[in-house]
Amino acid sequence: GKQMCNYCSLEGLEYENIHSHSMYSNIYTPDSIISKEDIAKRAVELGQKTLSLVEHGYFSNIFETYDIAKKYGLSLIFGSEFYFVKDRFEKDRTNAHLLVMAKNEKGREEITEMVSESNKTGFYGKPRIDEDLLFKLTPENVIVTTACIASPINKYEDYADYFITACKEHFGDNFFLEVQPHTNIKQIEFNRKLQEYRKEYNVSFILGIDSHYIYADDAKNRDLFLQGKNINYPEEEGFIIDFPTVEDILKRLSEQDVLSEDEVIEAFENTLISREFESVKLDDDIKMPTIYPNLSHEEKVGKLHEIINHAWKEDRKHIPKEKWEEYLKAIQFETKIITDTKMEDYFLLNHKIIDKATTEYGGVLTRTGRGSAPSMYINKLFGFTEIDRLEAPIELYPTRFMSKSRILETRSLPD
């Protein structure tokens, strides 16, 4: 009773929800029902400053998350709750959980590389990392937490002392023991273990929520979702994995009756270090690979005209002369769209790829064309389609394939 009163009398506590999951959380075994926007709205509602979605084994759609963070004025934290095994080259499906977040842009690059490596060399049922990959991370660029009860220090017998020592030695103060407020007996027992490790190894606590829905009452909706997927997580019985208020967290920690007041304050305050991380900044300009990196826009447009002129001289042999003017107007109209949007590389690259495929590798062009590609006559000249829109029995609109507004405003590339 006394401890509950002490917790609930703590004033001015804030926290950042560094550990939350959206509906993208697990592409292998889905386990969350909320959107990234749901998380962002709740973060703003609770006065938080960051958006941290640490999906299992990968980051998910960073561009969507980036846009949502900007929309709600939140600093985007980049990280993942990785699947961890002792040796990723072994056929090991234990898949413990470990949380890794980037403090800066270099950290984001290193985590991205680790995600790639977990799929290339660590994939066995799921993408897995191990000690080898973990300790290649630069300590100053990331923070690592022990995550949930599926942590390596809880899942693997006689591993905790070695693993905590190794992480403390490598990551220093950027390694944390993650305490969570669930009132399930397994979490309570794990928090007691963490308390012992904290004293023995002088590793600080950090608060993890592990949100999979927003409000406690939403649990039933997630249960229905999991039933529909024929998925059952018996180890989660008694867990409330919502996005709670400070008051709710304190009540649950009080019910656990494990942490001291100072440990609670430490766990809360350490989440606020995420506010000091470099927010992810993405250059979302359209990027088109080029086969002419040393040429200017004007020079590449010149090459575009060369191909069009050569192809037009060949194609017009089969077109009545009285229709040439109509075709030339079509070419002029379509070429202007390309030059105005600076999309010449799209055509030059695809022209080279398709030409190589059909002439050197025996490839056969899909006769109907791809998507709305037949709606531009230039695409016939470039060899992207065999359909001539000006001869088609129905009207085909070139702007269906690409237009200035589509490229420059909605940032949607040609079909």
mmCIF file of C-alpha atoms in Angstrom:
data_model
loop_
_atom_site.group_PDB
_atom_site.id
_atom_site.type_symbol
_atom_site.label_atom_id
_atom_site.label_comp_id
_atom_site.label_asym_id
_atom_site.label_seq_id
_atom_site.Cartn_x
_atom_site.Cartn_y
_atom_site.Cartn_z
ATOM 1 C CA GLY A 1 0.000 0.000 0.000
ATOM 2 C CA LYS A 2 2.751 2.409 0.953
ATOM 3 C CA GLN A 3 4.613 1.806 -2.280
ATOM 4 C CA MET A 4 1.434 2.379 -4.324
ATOM 5 C CA CYS A 5 0.942 5.739 -2.619
ATOM 6 C CA ASN A 6 4.579 6.644 -3.238
ATOM 7 C CA TYR A 7 4.316 5.819 -6.925
ATOM 8 C CA CYS A 8 1.087 7.662 -7.420
ATOM 9 C CA SER A 9 2.373 10.755 -5.656
ATOM 10 C CA LEU A 10 5.272 11.113 -8.085
ATOM 11 C CA GLU A 11 4.711 14.366 -9.920
ATOM 12 C CA GLY A 12 5.919 15.630 -13.267
ATOM 13 C CA LEU A 13 6.975 12.247 -14.635
ATOM 14 C CA GLU A 14 7.078 12.029 -18.417
ATOM 15 C CA TYR A 15 8.005 9.218 -20.739
ATOM 16 C CA GLU A 16 8.560 8.501 -24.411
ATOM 17 C CA ASN A 17 7.082 5.268 -25.744
ATOM 18 C CA ILE A 18 10.282 3.876 -27.263
ATOM 19 C CA HIS A 19 8.775 0.394 -27.694
ATOM 20 C CA SER A 20 5.587 0.216 -29.771
ATOM 21 C CA HIS A 21 4.336 -1.891 -32.658
ATOM 22 C CA SER A 22 1.899 -1.188 -35.494
ATOM 23 C CA MET A 23 -0.004 -3.462 -37.860
ATOM 24 C CA TYR A 24 3.276 -3.751 -39.795
ATOM 25 C CA SER A 25 4.836 -5.234 -36.674
ATOM 26 C CA ASN A 26 5.465 -8.730 -37.862
ATOM 27 C CA ILE A 27 5.169 -9.770 -41.471
ATOM 28 C CA TYR A 28 5.720 -13.395 -40.443
ATOM 29 C CA THR A 29 3.200 -13.675 -37.586
ATOM 30 C CA PRO A 30 1.075 -10.494 -37.403
ATOM 31 C CA ASP A 31 0.433 -9.372 -33.840
ATOM 32 C CA SER A 32 -0.774 -5.751 -33.817
ATOM 33 C CA ILE A 33 -4.023 -4.129 -34.962
ATOM 34 C CA ILE A 34 -3.153 -0.426 -34.922
ATOM 35 C CA SER A 35 -1.855 1.881 -37.628
ATOM 36 C CA LYS A 36 1.236 4.036 -37.359
ATOM 37 C CA GLU A 37 -1.068 7.039 -37.316
ATOM 38 C CA ASP A 38 -2.916 5.623 -34.284
ATOM 39 C CA ILE A 39 0.408 5.522 -32.414
ATOM 40 C CA ALA A 40 1.326 9.062 -33.535
ATOM 41 C CA LYS A 41 -2.040 10.493 -32.427
ATOM 42 C CA ARG A 42 -1.723 8.857 -29.012
ATOM 43 C CA ALA A 43 1.850 10.124 -28.597
ATOM 44 C CA VAL A 44 0.675 13.691 -29.246
ATOM 45 C CA GLU A 45 -2.307 13.217 -26.930
ATOM 46 C CA LEU A 46 0.056 12.228 -24.099
ATOM 47 C CA GLY A 47 2.461 15.100 -24.789
ATOM 48 C CA GLN A 48 5.236 12.944 -26.190
ATOM 49 C CA LYS A 49 7.815 14.244 -28.656
ATOM 50 C CA THR A 50 8.915 11.139 -30.554
ATOM 51 C CA LEU A 51 7.509 8.400 -32.755
ATOM 52 C CA SER A 52 9.253 5.075 -32.257
ATOM 53 C CA LEU A 53 7.913 2.040 -34.104
ATOM 54 C CA VAL A 54 10.274 -0.862 -33.541
ATOM 55 C CA GLU A 55 8.746 -3.581 -35.681
ATOM 56 C CA HIS A 56 9.945 -7.172 -35.371
ATOM 57 C CA GLY A 57 12.970 -7.921 -37.534
ATOM 58 C CA TYR A 58 12.773 -4.825 -39.751
ATOM 59 C CA PHE A 59 11.644 -1.196 -39.797
ATOM 60 C CA SER A 60 8.717 -1.453 -42.267
ATOM 61 C CA ASN A 61 7.733 1.429 -44.553
ATOM 62 C CA ILE A 62 10.064 4.212 -43.429
ATOM 63 C CA PHE A 63 8.639 6.718 -45.923
ATOM 64 C CA GLU A 64 5.117 6.317 -44.566
ATOM 65 C CA THR A 65 6.391 6.549 -40.973
ATOM 66 C CA TYR A 66 8.464 9.604 -41.878
ATOM 67 C CA ASP A 67 5.445 11.388 -43.355
ATOM 68 C CA ILE A 68 3.290 10.551 -40.324
ATOM 69 C CA ALA A 69 5.961 11.811 -37.919
ATOM 70 C CA LYS A 70 6.189 15.087 -39.867
ATOM 71 C CA LYS A 71 2.391 15.412 -39.944
ATOM 72 C CA TYR A 72 2.183 15.186 -36.136
ATOM 73 C CA GLY A 73 5.331 17.179 -35.363
ATOM 74 C CA LEU A 74 7.130 14.185 -33.848
ATOM 75 C CA SER A 75 10.801 13.293 -34.042
ATOM 76 C CA LEU A 76 11.133 9.944 -35.818
ATOM 77 C CA ILE A 77 13.208 7.302 -34.024
ATOM 78 C CA PHE A 78 14.632 4.535 -36.200
ATOM 79 C CA GLY A 79 14.970 1.053 -34.768
ATOM 80 C CA SER A 80 13.845 -2.539 -34.699
ATOM 81 C CA GLU A 81 13.063 -5.288 -32.248
ATOM 82 C CA PHE A 82 15.407 -7.863 -33.697
ATOM 83 C CA TYR A 83 15.168 -11.632 -33.562
ATOM 84 C CA PHE A 84 18.322 -12.730 -31.751
ATOM 85 C CA VAL A 85 20.037 -16.126 -31.657
ATOM 86 C CA LYS A 86 23.481 -17.039 -30.391
ATOM 87 C CA ASP A 87 24.689 -18.074 -33.837
ATOM 88 C CA ARG A 88 22.769 -17.033 -36.951
ATOM 89 C CA PHE A 89 24.402 -19.792 -39.009
ATOM 90 C CA GLU A 90 22.789 -22.490 -36.843
ATOM 91 C CA LYS A 91 19.270 -23.826 -37.438
ATOM 92 C CA ASP A 92 17.937 -22.108 -34.341
ATOM 93 C CA ARG A 93 14.291 -21.033 -34.029
ATOM 94 C CA THR A 94 14.477 -19.750 -30.445
ATOM 95 C CA ASN A 95 14.372 -16.144 -31.727
ATOM 96 C CA ALA A 96 14.885 -14.077 -28.596
ATOM 97 C CA HIS A 97 14.015 -10.359 -28.828
ATOM 98 C CA LEU A 98 16.463 -7.463 -28.626
ATOM 99 C CA LEU A 99 15.681 -3.767 -29.136
ATOM 100 C CA VAL A 100 18.125 -1.584 -31.090
ATOM 101 C CA MET A 101 17.551 2.109 -31.900
ATOM 102 C CA ALA A 102 19.619 4.657 -33.822
ATOM 103 C CA LYS A 103 20.868 7.769 -32.039
ATOM 104 C CA ASN A 104 21.960 9.372 -35.304
ATOM 105 C CA GLU A 105 22.120 8.924 -39.067
ATOM 106 C CA LYS A 106 25.181 6.665 -38.878
ATOM 107 C CA GLY A 107 23.282 4.465 -36.460
ATOM 108 C CA ARG A 108 20.393 4.255 -38.917
ATOM 109 C CA GLU A 109 22.782 3.122 -41.638
ATOM 110 C CA GLU A 110 24.319 0.502 -39.373
ATOM 111 C CA ILE A 111 20.929 -0.850 -38.270
ATOM 112 C CA THR A 112 19.743 -0.944 -41.892
ATOM 113 C CA GLU A 113 22.840 -2.943 -42.798
ATOM 114 C CA MET A 114 22.153 -5.319 -39.906
ATOM 115 C CA VAL A 115 18.565 -5.840 -41.118
ATOM 116 C CA SER A 116 19.941 -6.717 -44.565
ATOM 117 C CA GLU A 117 22.497 -9.115 -43.122
ATOM 118 C CA SER A 118 19.852 -10.772 -40.930
ATOM 119 C CA ASN A 119 17.951 -11.609 -44.122
ATOM 120 C CA LYS A 120 20.957 -12.570 -46.237
ATOM 121 C CA THR A 121 22.982 -14.684 -43.819
ATOM 122 C CA GLY A 122 20.725 -14.986 -40.779
ATOM 123 C CA PHE A 123 17.412 -16.070 -42.265
ATOM 124 C CA TYR A 124 15.981 -19.275 -40.884
ATOM 125 C CA GLY A 125 12.213 -18.967 -40.638
ATOM 126 C CA LYS A 126 12.768 -15.349 -39.635
ATOM 127 C CA PRO A 127 15.599 -12.858 -40.152
ATOM 128 C CA ARG A 128 17.967 -13.285 -37.194
ATOM 129 C CA ILE A 129 20.942 -11.427 -35.779
ATOM 130 C CA ASP A 130 23.591 -12.766 -33.426
ATOM 131 C CA GLU A 131 26.482 -11.530 -31.292
ATOM 132 C CA ASP A 132 28.693 -11.171 -34.361
ATOM 133 C CA LEU A 133 26.340 -8.658 -35.987
ATOM 134 C CA LEU A 134 25.314 -6.954 -32.737
ATOM 135 C CA PHE A 135 28.848 -6.145 -31.645
ATOM 136 C CA LYS A 136 29.727 -4.710 -35.037
ATOM 137 C CA LEU A 137 27.459 -1.765 -34.198
ATOM 138 C CA THR A 138 29.298 1.401 -33.182
ATOM 139 C CA PRO A 139 28.409 2.015 -29.501
ATOM 140 C CA GLU A 140 28.066 5.792 -29.890
ATOM 141 C CA ASN A 141 25.521 5.461 -32.698
ATOM 142 C CA VAL A 142 22.855 3.255 -31.100
ATOM 143 C CA ILE A 143 21.165 2.224 -27.889
ATOM 144 C CA VAL A 144 20.374 -1.400 -27.090
ATOM 145 C CA THR A 145 17.770 -2.611 -24.594
ATOM 146 C CA THR A 146 16.986 -6.085 -23.311
ATOM 147 C CA ALA A 147 13.389 -5.824 -24.627
ATOM 148 C CA CYS A 148 10.532 -8.005 -23.319
ATOM 149 C CA ILE A 149 10.402 -11.318 -21.426
ATOM 150 C CA ALA A 150 11.555 -12.950 -24.679
ATOM 151 C CA SER A 151 14.922 -11.259 -24.090
ATOM 152 C CA PRO A 152 18.092 -13.343 -24.593
ATOM 153 C CA ILE A 153 18.884 -12.843 -20.889
ATOM 154 C CA ASN A 154 15.566 -14.457 -19.952
ATOM 155 C CA LYS A 155 15.186 -17.000 -22.709
ATOM 156 C CA TYR A 156 18.612 -18.638 -22.657
ATOM 157 C CA GLU A 157 19.659 -20.436 -19.496
ATOM 158 C CA ASP A 158 22.993 -19.363 -17.970
ATOM 159 C CA TYR A 159 23.424 -16.682 -20.652
ATOM 160 C CA ALA A 160 22.420 -13.499 -18.815
ATOM 161 C CA ASP A 161 25.678 -12.848 -16.957
ATOM 162 C CA TYR A 162 27.804 -13.295 -20.055
ATOM 163 C CA PHE A 163 25.492 -11.312 -22.335
ATOM 164 C CA ILE A 164 24.982 -8.361 -19.971
ATOM 165 C CA THR A 165 28.719 -8.145 -19.333
ATOM 166 C CA ALA A 166 29.490 -8.242 -23.076
ATOM 167 C CA CYS A 167 26.860 -5.600 -23.890
ATOM 168 C CA LYS A 168 27.941 -3.348 -21.027
ATOM 169 C CA GLU A 169 31.562 -3.675 -22.137
ATOM 170 C CA HIS A 170 30.760 -2.879 -25.782
ATOM 171 C CA PHE A 171 27.897 -0.349 -25.570
ATOM 172 C CA GLY A 172 28.667 1.208 -22.176
ATOM 173 C CA ASP A 173 25.917 3.589 -21.038
ATOM 174 C CA ASN A 174 24.033 2.981 -24.303
ATOM 175 C CA PHE A 175 22.967 -0.436 -23.020
ATOM 176 C CA PHE A 176 19.819 -0.621 -20.841
ATOM 177 C CA LEU A 177 17.801 -3.165 -18.924
ATOM 178 C CA GLU A 178 14.211 -2.724 -20.110
ATOM 179 C CA VAL A 179 11.564 -2.943 -17.397
ATOM 180 C CA GLN A 180 7.943 -3.256 -18.499
ATOM 181 C CA PRO A 181 4.813 -2.576 -16.386
ATOM 182 C CA HIS A 182 2.725 -5.679 -17.225
ATOM 183 C CA THR A 183 1.214 -7.324 -14.171
ATOM 184 C CA ASN A 184 1.642 -10.860 -15.515
ATOM 185 C CA ILE A 185 3.647 -12.991 -13.060
ATOM 186 C CA LYS A 186 6.265 -13.718 -15.745
ATOM 187 C CA GLN A 187 6.959 -10.006 -16.160
ATOM 188 C CA ILE A 188 7.064 -9.519 -12.398
ATOM 189 C CA GLU A 189 9.632 -12.308 -12.055
ATOM 190 C CA PHE A 190 11.664 -10.900 -14.946
ATOM 191 C CA ASN A 191 11.650 -7.422 -13.408
ATOM 192 C CA ARG A 192 13.001 -8.960 -10.187
ATOM 193 C CA LYS A 193 15.811 -10.560 -12.188
ATOM 194 C CA LEU A 194 16.499 -7.236 -13.902
ATOM 195 C CA GLN A 195 16.676 -5.562 -10.498
ATOM 196 C CA GLU A 196 19.408 -7.998 -9.454
ATOM 197 C CA TYR A 197 21.310 -7.462 -12.714
ATOM 198 C CA ARG A 198 21.076 -3.703 -12.279
ATOM 199 C CA LYS A 199 22.745 -3.892 -8.883
ATOM 200 C CA GLU A 200 25.362 -6.417 -9.945
ATOM 201 C CA TYR A 201 26.399 -4.886 -13.279
ATOM 202 C CA ASN A 202 25.475 -1.214 -12.796
ATOM 203 C CA VAL A 203 23.280 -1.124 -15.909
ATOM 204 C CA SER A 204 20.482 1.460 -15.896
ATOM 205 C CA PHE A 205 16.764 0.772 -16.293
ATOM 206 C CA ILE A 206 14.693 2.070 -19.181
ATOM 207 C CA LEU A 207 10.906 1.843 -19.424
ATOM 208 C CA GLY A 208 9.443 -0.214 -22.258
ATOM 209 C CA ILE A 209 5.699 -0.394 -22.932
ATOM 210 C CA ASP A 210 5.555 -2.840 -25.877
ATOM 211 C CA SER A 211 2.328 -1.296 -27.193
ATOM 212 C CA HIS A 212 0.269 -3.403 -29.599
ATOM 213 C CA TYR A 213 -2.973 -1.418 -29.235
ATOM 214 C CA ILE A 214 -3.949 1.979 -27.821
ATOM 215 C CA TYR A 215 -6.467 1.416 -24.995
ATOM 216 C CA ALA A 216 -6.733 -1.516 -22.594
ATOM 217 C CA ASP A 217 -10.246 -2.292 -23.895
ATOM 218 C CA ASP A 218 -8.775 -2.796 -27.383
ATOM 219 C CA ALA A 219 -7.304 -6.111 -26.214
ATOM 220 C CA LYS A 220 -10.498 -7.918 -27.222
ATOM 221 C CA ASN A 221 -10.216 -6.584 -30.783
ATOM 222 C CA ARG A 222 -6.647 -7.840 -31.030
ATOM 223 C CA ASP A 223 -7.763 -11.221 -29.670
ATOM 224 C CA LEU A 224 -10.384 -11.444 -32.430
ATOM 225 C CA PHE A 225 -7.746 -10.517 -35.006
ATOM 226 C CA LEU A 226 -5.369 -13.220 -33.739
ATOM 227 C CA GLN A 227 -8.183 -15.804 -33.686
ATOM 228 C CA GLY A 228 -8.943 -14.957 -37.306
ATOM 229 C CA LYS A 229 -5.292 -15.633 -38.134
ATOM 230 C CA ASN A 230 -5.355 -18.819 -36.040
ATOM 231 C CA ILE A 231 -2.582 -17.350 -33.863
ATOM 232 C CA ASN A 232 -2.295 -17.828 -30.113
ATOM 233 C CA TYR A 233 0.242 -16.248 -27.743
ATOM 234 C CA PRO A 234 -0.368 -18.067 -24.431
ATOM 235 C CA GLU A 235 2.686 -16.418 -22.847
ATOM 236 C CA GLU A 236 0.909 -13.048 -23.128
ATOM 237 C CA GLU A 237 -1.999 -13.952 -20.858
ATOM 238 C CA GLY A 238 -2.463 -11.159 -18.325
ATOM 239 C CA PHE A 239 -0.417 -8.663 -20.329
ATOM 240 C CA ILE A 240 -1.942 -5.259 -21.060
ATOM 241 C CA ILE A 241 0.002 -4.026 -24.069
ATOM 242 C CA ASP A 242 -1.734 -0.713 -24.651
ATOM 243 C CA PHE A 243 -0.318 2.837 -24.914
ATOM 244 C CA PRO A 244 -0.982 3.937 -21.302
ATOM 245 C CA THR A 245 -0.887 7.196 -19.390
ATOM 246 C CA VAL A 246 1.794 7.841 -16.770
ATOM 247 C CA GLU A 247 -0.829 7.234 -14.067
ATOM 248 C CA ASP A 248 -1.738 3.812 -15.502
ATOM 249 C CA ILE A 249 1.929 2.792 -15.714
ATOM 250 C CA LEU A 250 2.515 3.799 -12.082
ATOM 251 C CA LYS A 251 -0.533 1.810 -10.952
ATOM 252 C CA ARG A 252 0.728 -1.300 -12.763
ATOM 253 C CA LEU A 253 4.253 -0.940 -11.412
ATOM 254 C CA SER A 254 2.743 -0.525 -7.947
ATOM 255 C CA GLU A 255 0.780 -3.725 -8.428
ATOM 256 C CA GLN A 256 4.009 -5.477 -9.435
ATOM 257 C CA ASP A 257 5.561 -4.213 -6.184
ATOM 258 C CA VAL A 258 9.127 -4.747 -7.430
ATOM 259 C CA LEU A 259 10.859 -1.467 -8.275
ATOM 260 C CA SER A 260 11.864 1.212 -5.806
ATOM 261 C CA GLU A 261 10.755 4.785 -6.326
ATOM 262 C CA ASP A 262 14.247 5.758 -7.539
ATOM 263 C CA GLU A 263 14.257 2.862 -10.020
ATOM 264 C CA VAL A 264 10.866 3.939 -11.373
ATOM 265 C CA ILE A 265 12.074 7.509 -11.849
ATOM 266 C CA GLU A 266 15.248 6.251 -13.561
ATOM 267 C CA ALA A 267 13.261 4.040 -15.939
ATOM 268 C CA PHE A 268 10.957 6.900 -16.924
ATOM 269 C CA GLU A 269 13.699 9.495 -17.314
ATOM 270 C CA ASN A 270 15.906 7.294 -19.459
ATOM 271 C CA THR A 271 13.177 7.101 -22.122
ATOM 272 C CA LEU A 272 13.608 10.875 -22.537
ATOM 273 C CA ILE A 273 17.077 10.408 -24.034
ATOM 274 C CA SER A 274 15.232 9.550 -27.256
ATOM 275 C CA ARG A 275 14.338 13.249 -27.501
ATOM 276 C CA GLU A 276 18.037 13.965 -27.995
ATOM 277 C CA PHE A 277 18.440 11.513 -30.879
ATOM 278 C CA GLU A 278 18.952 12.954 -34.344
ATOM 279 C CA SER A 279 15.521 12.767 -35.945
ATOM 280 C CA VAL A 280 15.503 10.740 -39.138
ATOM 281 C CA LYS A 281 15.674 13.030 -42.157
ATOM 282 C CA LEU A 282 14.908 11.581 -45.550
ATOM 283 C CA ASP A 283 15.526 13.106 -48.947
ATOM 284 C CA ASP A 284 12.227 12.212 -50.569
ATOM 285 C CA ASP A 285 13.016 13.735 -53.954
ATOM 286 C CA ILE A 286 12.456 11.386 -56.882
ATOM 287 C CA LYS A 287 15.641 9.457 -57.576
ATOM 288 C CA MET A 288 16.083 7.804 -60.938
ATOM 289 C CA PRO A 289 19.088 5.626 -61.757
ATOM 290 C CA THR A 290 20.990 6.815 -64.807
ATOM 291 C CA ILE A 291 23.232 5.155 -67.361
ATOM 292 C CA TYR A 292 24.700 8.572 -68.161
ATOM 293 C CA PRO A 293 25.892 9.917 -64.779
ATOM 294 C CA ASN A 294 28.278 12.415 -66.337
ATOM 295 C CA LEU A 295 25.790 14.019 -68.724
ATOM 296 C CA SER A 296 23.683 17.088 -67.972
ATOM 297 C CA HIS A 297 19.895 17.167 -68.240
ATOM 298 C CA GLU A 298 20.181 18.888 -71.638
ATOM 299 C CA GLU A 299 22.681 16.324 -72.939
ATOM 300 C CA LYS A 300 20.489 13.425 -71.844
ATOM 301 C CA VAL A 301 17.486 15.052 -73.497
ATOM 302 C CA GLY A 302 19.625 15.222 -76.654
ATOM 303 C CA LYS A 303 20.121 11.431 -76.469
ATOM 304 C CA LEU A 304 16.386 11.042 -75.940
ATOM 305 C CA HIS A 305 15.708 12.990 -79.150
ATOM 306 C CA GLU A 306 18.269 10.899 -81.071
ATOM 307 C CA ILE A 307 16.456 7.667 -80.172
ATOM 308 C CA ILE A 308 13.026 9.156 -80.934
ATOM 309 C CA ASN A 309 14.137 10.578 -84.304
ATOM 310 C CA HIS A 310 15.752 7.328 -85.386
ATOM 311 C CA ALA A 311 12.725 5.242 -84.313
ATOM 312 C CA TRP A 312 10.279 7.701 -85.912
ATOM 313 C CA LYS A 313 12.050 7.450 -89.284
ATOM 314 C CA GLU A 314 11.603 3.693 -89.146
ATOM 315 C CA ASP A 315 8.035 3.650 -87.854
ATOM 316 C CA ARG A 316 6.699 6.258 -90.285
ATOM 317 C CA LYS A 317 7.443 3.881 -93.189
ATOM 318 C CA HIS A 318 4.241 2.113 -92.176
ATOM 319 C CA ILE A 319 2.202 5.298 -91.574
ATOM 320 C CA PRO A 320 0.331 7.230 -94.315
ATOM 321 C CA LYS A 321 2.114 10.532 -95.009
ATOM 322 C CA GLU A 322 -1.064 12.553 -94.412
ATOM 323 C CA LYS A 323 -1.019 11.380 -90.773
ATOM 324 C CA TRP A 324 2.599 12.360 -90.071
ATOM 325 C CA GLU A 325 1.654 15.777 -88.711
ATOM 326 C CA GLU A 326 -0.677 14.173 -86.157
ATOM 327 C CA TYR A 327 2.112 11.856 -85.055
ATOM 328 C CA LEU A 328 4.667 14.659 -84.820
ATOM 329 C CA LYS A 329 2.300 16.673 -82.597
ATOM 330 C CA ALA A 330 1.892 13.616 -80.371
ATOM 331 C CA ILE A 331 5.681 13.176 -80.158
ATOM 332 C CA GLN A 332 6.152 16.855 -79.332
ATOM 333 C CA PHE A 333 3.441 16.802 -76.655
ATOM 334 C CA GLU A 334 4.794 13.662 -74.987
ATOM 335 C CA THR A 335 8.440 14.718 -75.192
ATOM 336 C CA LYS A 336 7.626 17.984 -73.442
ATOM 337 C CA ILE A 337 6.144 16.084 -70.500
ATOM 338 C CA ILE A 338 9.353 14.077 -70.210
ATOM 339 C CA THR A 339 11.696 17.076 -70.386
ATOM 340 C CA ASP A 340 9.557 19.239 -68.067
ATOM 341 C CA THR A 341 9.534 16.517 -65.405
ATOM 342 C CA LYS A 342 13.219 15.634 -65.983
ATOM 343 C CA MET A 343 12.303 11.983 -66.386
ATOM 344 C CA GLU A 344 14.519 11.317 -69.392
ATOM 345 C CA ASP A 345 16.588 8.773 -67.418
ATOM 346 C CA TYR A 346 13.493 6.604 -67.001
ATOM 347 C CA PHE A 347 13.193 6.236 -70.784
ATOM 348 C CA LEU A 348 16.906 5.985 -71.557
ATOM 349 C CA LEU A 349 17.411 3.272 -68.931
ATOM 350 C CA ASN A 350 14.350 1.210 -69.854
ATOM 351 C CA HIS A 351 15.181 1.514 -73.543
ATOM 352 C CA LYS A 352 18.633 0.036 -72.874
ATOM 353 C CA ILE A 353 17.273 -2.742 -70.637
ATOM 354 C CA ILE A 354 14.505 -3.794 -73.049
ATOM 355 C CA ASP A 355 16.817 -3.609 -76.078
ATOM 356 C CA LYS A 356 19.389 -5.802 -74.303
ATOM 357 C CA ALA A 357 16.704 -8.257 -73.160
ATOM 358 C CA THR A 358 15.177 -8.672 -76.611
ATOM 359 C CA THR A 359 18.338 -8.619 -78.732
ATOM 360 C CA GLU A 360 20.861 -10.445 -76.515
ATOM 361 C CA TYR A 361 18.784 -12.677 -74.260
ATOM 362 C CA GLY A 362 15.903 -13.720 -76.480
ATOM 363 C CA GLY A 363 13.324 -11.864 -74.411
ATOM 364 C CA VAL A 364 9.865 -11.295 -75.864
ATOM 365 C CA LEU A 365 7.990 -8.051 -75.286
ATOM 366 C CA THR A 366 4.507 -8.413 -73.793
ATOM 367 C CA ARG A 367 2.363 -7.583 -76.809
ATOM 368 C CA THR A 368 -0.319 -5.749 -74.855
ATOM 369 C CA GLY A 369 2.126 -3.498 -73.046
ATOM 370 C CA ARG A 370 2.394 -2.981 -69.298
ATOM 371 C CA GLY A 371 -0.273 -0.985 -67.464
ATOM 372 C CA SER A 372 -0.949 2.293 -69.246
ATOM 373 C CA ALA A 373 2.334 2.219 -71.204
ATOM 374 C CA PRO A 374 0.498 1.874 -74.569
ATOM 375 C CA SER A 375 -1.130 5.273 -73.991
ATOM 376 C CA MET A 376 2.070 7.061 -75.039
ATOM 377 C CA TYR A 377 3.188 6.793 -78.652
ATOM 378 C CA ILE A 378 6.781 7.479 -77.606
ATOM 379 C CA ASN A 379 6.698 4.209 -75.668
ATOM 380 C CA LYS A 380 6.226 2.403 -78.984
ATOM 381 C CA LEU A 381 9.227 4.237 -80.416
ATOM 382 C CA PHE A 382 11.285 3.232 -77.377
ATOM 383 C CA GLY A 383 10.219 -0.389 -77.697
ATOM 384 C CA PHE A 384 8.164 -0.529 -74.479
ATOM 385 C CA THR A 385 4.988 -1.604 -76.294
ATOM 386 C CA GLU A 386 3.862 -2.710 -79.734
ATOM 387 C CA ILE A 387 0.641 -0.692 -79.514
ATOM 388 C CA ASP A 388 0.307 2.556 -81.476
ATOM 389 C CA ARG A 389 -2.106 4.743 -79.505
ATOM 390 C CA LEU A 390 -2.951 6.827 -82.577
ATOM 391 C CA GLU A 391 -4.137 3.704 -84.410
ATOM 392 C CA ALA A 392 -5.979 2.201 -81.426
ATOM 393 C CA PRO A 393 -9.757 1.651 -81.829
ATOM 394 C CA ILE A 394 -10.327 3.489 -78.534
ATOM 395 C CA GLU A 395 -8.773 6.755 -77.386
ATOM 396 C CA LEU A 396 -5.716 6.309 -75.178
ATOM 397 C CA TYR A 397 -4.619 9.306 -73.095
ATOM 398 C CA PRO A 398 -0.842 9.847 -72.750
ATOM 399 C CA THR A 399 -1.287 11.659 -69.443
ATOM 400 C CA ARG A 400 -2.653 8.410 -68.018
ATOM 401 C CA PHE A 401 0.912 7.105 -68.251
ATOM 402 C CA MET A 402 2.624 10.253 -67.024
ATOM 403 C CA SER A 403 1.870 13.928 -66.526
ATOM 404 C CA LYS A 404 3.530 16.918 -64.899
ATOM 405 C CA SER A 405 1.101 16.875 -61.974
ATOM 406 C CA ARG A 406 1.506 13.133 -61.451
ATOM 407 C CA ILE A 407 5.301 13.313 -61.354
ATOM 408 C CA LEU A 408 5.932 16.690 -59.698
ATOM 409 C CA GLU A 409 2.981 16.993 -57.318
ATOM 410 C CA THR A 410 1.945 13.492 -56.289
ATOM 411 C CA ARG A 411 5.506 12.147 -56.835
ATOM 412 C CA SER A 412 4.074 9.105 -58.585
ATOM 413 C CA LEU A 413 6.364 7.699 -61.259
ATOM 414 C CA PRO A 414 5.259 6.582 -64.747
ATOM 415 C CA ASP A 415 3.032 3.523 -64.561
#
